[in-house]
Short mmCIF file of C-alpha atoms in Angstrom, two decimals:
data_model
loop_
_atom_site.label_atom_id
_atom_site.label_comp_id
_atom_site.label_asym_id
_atom_site.label_seq_id
_atom_site.Cartn_x
_atom_site.Cartn_y
_atom_site.Cartn_z
CA ASP A 171 -2.05 134.69 -100.63
CA VAL A 172 0.10 132.03 -99.54
CA LYS A 173 2.08 130.54 -102.51
CA VAL A 174 3.78 127.22 -102.84
CA THR A 175 5.63 126.32 -105.96
CA GLN A 176 7.12 123.08 -106.96
CA SER A 177 9.88 122.77 -109.53
CA SER A 178 8.19 120.49 -112.26
CA ARG A 179 4.72 119.52 -112.96
CA TYR A 180 5.71 116.28 -114.69
CA LEU A 181 8.75 114.30 -114.64
CA VAL A 182 9.86 111.01 -116.04
CA LYS A 183 12.95 109.17 -114.58
CA ARG A 184 14.71 105.86 -115.11
CA THR A 185 15.29 103.30 -112.44
CA GLY A 186 18.16 104.02 -110.44
CA GLU A 187 18.45 107.83 -111.24
CA LYS A 188 18.86 110.11 -108.49
CA VAL A 189 15.87 112.37 -108.25
CA PHE A 190 15.45 115.85 -106.85
CA LEU A 191 12.07 117.76 -106.31
CA GLU A 192 12.32 121.34 -105.07
CA CYS A 193 9.55 123.26 -103.19
CA VAL A 194 9.58 126.87 -102.48
CA GLN A 195 7.22 128.93 -100.23
CA ASP A 196 6.86 132.80 -99.98
CA MET A 197 5.17 133.16 -96.72
CA ASP A 198 7.92 132.82 -94.25
CA HIS A 199 6.37 129.47 -92.98
CA GLU A 200 8.40 127.53 -90.34
CA ASN A 201 7.00 124.21 -91.13
CA MET A 202 7.47 122.51 -94.67
CA PHE A 203 6.00 118.90 -95.60
CA TRP A 204 6.39 116.36 -98.48
CA TYR A 205 3.66 113.87 -99.19
CA ARG A 206 3.06 111.42 -101.91
CA GLN A 207 -0.64 110.62 -102.91
CA ASP A 208 -1.71 107.51 -104.49
CA PRO A 209 -5.24 106.41 -105.46
CA GLY A 210 -6.91 104.62 -102.58
CA LEU A 211 -4.16 105.51 -100.27
CA GLY A 212 -4.68 109.14 -99.66
CA LEU A 213 -2.01 111.61 -98.83
CA ARG A 214 0.97 110.13 -96.82
CA LEU A 215 3.52 112.09 -94.90
CA ILE A 216 7.05 111.31 -96.15
CA TYR A 217 9.31 113.93 -94.29
CA PHE A 218 8.67 117.37 -92.60
CA SER A 219 10.89 120.08 -91.39
CA TYR A 220 10.11 122.61 -88.85
CA ASP A 221 13.37 124.71 -89.04
CA VAL A 222 16.42 125.28 -91.39
CA LYS A 223 18.40 121.98 -91.41
CA MET A 224 15.75 120.14 -89.03
CA LYS A 225 13.97 117.43 -90.30
CA GLU A 226 11.79 114.41 -89.11
CA LYS A 227 10.56 111.30 -90.46
CA GLY A 228 7.05 111.09 -91.54
CA ASP A 229 4.97 107.89 -92.11
CA ILE A 230 6.77 106.49 -95.22
CA PRO A 231 10.33 107.86 -95.20
CA GLU A 232 12.02 104.70 -96.75
CA GLY A 233 13.89 105.42 -99.93
CA TYR A 234 13.70 109.21 -99.54
CA SER A 235 15.82 112.14 -98.19
CA VAL A 236 15.17 115.72 -97.58
CA SER A 237 17.26 118.87 -97.31
CA ARG A 238 16.38 122.50 -95.99
CA GLU A 239 19.26 124.82 -96.25
CA LYS A 240 16.90 128.08 -96.46
CA LYS A 241 13.63 128.71 -94.71
CA GLU A 242 11.89 129.08 -97.97
CA ARG A 243 13.01 125.83 -99.69
CA PHE A 244 12.55 122.31 -98.99
CA SER A 245 13.96 119.43 -101.22
CA LEU A 246 12.94 115.95 -101.54
CA ILE A 247 15.52 113.54 -102.82
CA LEU A 248 15.01 109.91 -104.18
CA GLU A 249 18.49 108.38 -103.99
CA SER A 250 17.79 105.75 -106.50
CA ALA A 251 14.53 105.88 -108.01
CA SER A 252 12.32 102.77 -108.22
CA THR A 253 9.08 102.01 -110.07
CA ASN A 254 7.16 101.79 -106.54
CA GLN A 255 7.98 105.70 -106.41
CA THR A 256 5.76 106.54 -109.27
CA SER A 257 3.33 108.76 -107.69
CA MET A 258 2.12 112.36 -107.11
CA TYR A 259 4.39 114.41 -104.71
CA LEU A 260 2.75 117.31 -102.95
CA CYS A 261 4.66 119.82 -100.79
CA ALA A 262 2.99 121.68 -98.22
CA SER A 263 3.89 124.55 -95.82
CA SER A 264 2.28 126.06 -92.59
CA LEU A 265 3.10 128.29 -89.75
CA ILE A 266 4.39 126.77 -86.39
CA VAL A 267 1.73 126.86 -83.79
CA PRO A 268 1.78 126.80 -80.00
CA SER A 269 1.09 123.65 -78.45
CA GLY A 270 -2.86 122.85 -78.48
CA SER A 271 -3.34 125.08 -81.42
CA SER A 272 -3.88 124.20 -85.07
CA TYR A 273 -2.90 125.87 -88.25
CA GLU A 274 -3.74 124.79 -91.87
CA GLN A 275 -1.36 123.59 -94.52
CA TYR A 276 -0.90 125.29 -97.99
CA PHE A 277 -0.22 122.98 -100.84
CA GLY A 278 1.86 123.31 -104.10
CA PRO A 279 0.26 122.22 -107.34
CA GLY A 280 2.14 118.69 -107.23
CA THR A 281 4.76 116.77 -109.18
CA ARG A 282 3.56 113.96 -111.27
CA LEU A 283 6.78 111.52 -111.12
CA THR A 284 6.98 108.40 -113.48
CA VAL A 285 9.80 106.00 -112.98
CA THR A 286 10.17 103.66 -115.87
CA GLU B 537 -4.46 104.45 -83.53
CA ASP B 538 -5.54 107.99 -85.12
CA GLN B 539 -7.86 107.50 -88.09
CA VAL B 540 -9.93 109.38 -90.59
CA THR B 541 -12.66 108.07 -92.55
CA GLN B 542 -14.49 109.77 -95.26
CA SER B 543 -17.89 108.76 -97.10
CA PRO B 544 -18.96 108.10 -99.67
CA GLU B 545 -16.12 107.38 -101.80
CA ALA B 546 -17.81 108.65 -104.94
CA LEU B 547 -20.97 110.79 -105.12
CA ARG B 548 -22.97 111.91 -108.12
CA LEU B 549 -25.38 114.58 -107.85
CA GLN B 550 -27.69 116.45 -110.22
CA GLU B 551 -27.12 120.43 -110.32
CA GLY B 552 -29.23 121.99 -107.52
CA GLU B 553 -29.46 118.65 -105.66
CA SER B 554 -28.04 119.43 -102.17
CA SER B 555 -26.24 116.58 -100.26
CA SER B 556 -23.75 116.11 -97.36
CA LEU B 557 -20.11 114.59 -97.34
CA ASN B 558 -19.11 112.81 -93.95
CA CYS B 559 -15.63 112.52 -92.12
CA SER B 560 -15.55 110.66 -89.02
CA TYR B 561 -12.32 110.57 -86.99
CA THR B 562 -10.95 108.70 -84.22
CA VAL B 563 -8.07 110.82 -82.53
CA SER B 564 -6.55 111.40 -79.25
CA GLY B 565 -7.14 115.17 -78.58
CA LEU B 566 -8.39 116.88 -81.62
CA ARG B 567 -6.75 120.32 -82.19
CA GLY B 568 -8.30 120.99 -85.61
CA LEU B 569 -10.05 119.66 -88.55
CA PHE B 570 -9.60 120.71 -92.07
CA TRP B 571 -11.57 120.47 -95.35
CA TYR B 572 -9.78 120.74 -98.77
CA ARG B 573 -10.83 120.73 -102.15
CA GLN B 574 -8.62 118.98 -104.88
CA ASP B 575 -9.16 119.16 -108.55
CA PRO B 576 -7.66 116.42 -110.93
CA GLY B 577 -3.97 116.89 -111.33
CA LYS B 578 -3.75 119.84 -108.79
CA GLY B 579 -2.81 120.12 -105.47
CA PRO B 580 -5.28 120.54 -102.46
CA GLU B 581 -6.89 123.84 -101.84
CA PHE B 582 -7.65 124.90 -98.19
CA LEU B 583 -11.26 125.64 -97.34
CA PHE B 584 -12.05 125.36 -93.81
CA THR B 585 -10.71 124.93 -90.28
CA LEU B 586 -13.06 123.80 -87.48
CA TYR B 587 -11.83 123.57 -84.02
CA SER B 588 -14.41 122.46 -81.59
CA ALA B 589 -17.74 120.53 -81.48
CA GLY B 590 -20.77 122.72 -82.60
CA GLU B 591 -18.69 125.16 -84.92
CA GLU B 592 -19.86 125.78 -88.30
CA LYS B 593 -18.27 127.40 -91.38
CA GLU B 594 -19.61 128.76 -94.55
CA LYS B 595 -18.17 129.52 -97.93
CA GLU B 596 -20.63 130.18 -101.03
CA ARG B 597 -22.48 126.93 -101.40
CA LEU B 598 -20.39 125.00 -98.76
CA LYS B 599 -20.77 124.53 -95.09
CA ALA B 600 -18.94 122.49 -92.70
CA THR B 601 -19.89 121.41 -89.20
CA LEU B 602 -18.25 119.52 -86.51
CA THR B 603 -19.36 117.15 -83.73
CA LYS B 604 -17.27 115.18 -81.22
CA LYS B 605 -16.94 112.25 -83.62
CA GLU B 606 -17.26 113.58 -87.22
CA SER B 607 -17.59 116.44 -89.56
CA PHE B 608 -20.04 117.05 -92.49
CA LEU B 609 -19.63 119.13 -95.64
CA HIS B 610 -22.99 120.19 -96.76
CA ILE B 611 -23.46 121.33 -100.27
CA THR B 612 -26.31 123.25 -101.24
CA ALA B 613 -27.63 123.57 -104.67
CA PRO B 614 -24.32 122.50 -106.22
CA LYS B 615 -23.10 123.47 -109.70
CA PRO B 616 -20.93 121.42 -112.14
CA GLU B 617 -18.04 123.59 -111.07
CA ASP B 618 -18.21 122.08 -107.60
CA SER B 619 -17.18 118.83 -109.00
CA ALA B 620 -13.65 117.82 -107.29
CA THR B 621 -12.39 115.51 -104.68
CA TYR B 622 -13.17 116.85 -101.15
CA LEU B 623 -10.57 115.93 -98.52
CA CYS B 624 -10.53 115.85 -94.69
CA ALA B 625 -7.77 116.06 -92.34
CA VAL B 626 -7.23 116.33 -88.73
CA GLN B 627 -4.35 117.56 -86.32
CA ALA B 628 -4.29 115.78 -83.21
CA GLY B 629 -2.28 115.26 -80.03
CA TYR B 630 -1.63 117.15 -76.88
CA GLY B 631 1.95 118.14 -77.49
CA GLY B 632 4.30 119.47 -80.06
CA ALA B 633 3.87 122.21 -82.61
CA THR B 634 4.63 120.54 -85.95
CA ASN B 635 1.23 120.65 -87.14
CA LYS B 636 1.04 116.98 -88.72
CA LEU B 637 -2.07 116.18 -90.42
CA ILE B 638 -3.91 112.78 -90.78
CA PHE B 639 -5.65 112.64 -94.19
CA GLY B 640 -8.99 110.75 -95.12
CA THR B 641 -9.21 109.29 -98.71
CA GLY B 642 -11.25 111.87 -99.98
CA THR B 643 -14.74 111.87 -101.33
CA LEU B 644 -15.17 112.26 -105.36
CA LEU B 645 -18.07 114.42 -106.25
CA ALA B 646 -19.47 114.83 -109.69
CA VAL B 647 -22.24 117.31 -110.34
CA GLN B 648 -24.08 116.76 -113.42
CA PRO B 649 -25.75 119.68 -115.42
#
């Protein structure tokens, strides 16, 4: 079974703090993703990575950065946390597939981040 | 613009009362449509992938179908443990291998005993 783990289930931080969220997958997947999920807005893609040290912006990258130094690990960084970054953060991974094909993403349990 | 819309937003059923959830999509070049189940406070759990119109997949009381414009998740004789949010997502586009997904906002299903 694919397993995606996230470093914390719940996190409370203060405005202006630097926040690190870490994700690890054990299935040798090339692709890794960071989403945030908010009521009524669904899952929105923040950043993704298709290889070590490679990253691409998703739909809402502002205020976030990422790091991928090893294939199995993908970190999301909030440089200076703000209250509007209070959300559920979800990490996912998938195989890379040939153009025209498709493959499902597997999700971690999520981190509920509260910024006060 | 690629778009995924799920309906209804919420559905309440009695145990044993069958129904269907809808996922309609407008995308350029569908590569795959995915159904996920999400329990409160947890990450989405993968259920099905559908690739082409006419395809069907089944798992226990769930059956997913796909047409050129929408997908249905049929729930037959649901039980209280089927209560969850069901998410639909699509992968679209003719090029690239990065597997980006576009998600709908989900249907919250409550099954009462």
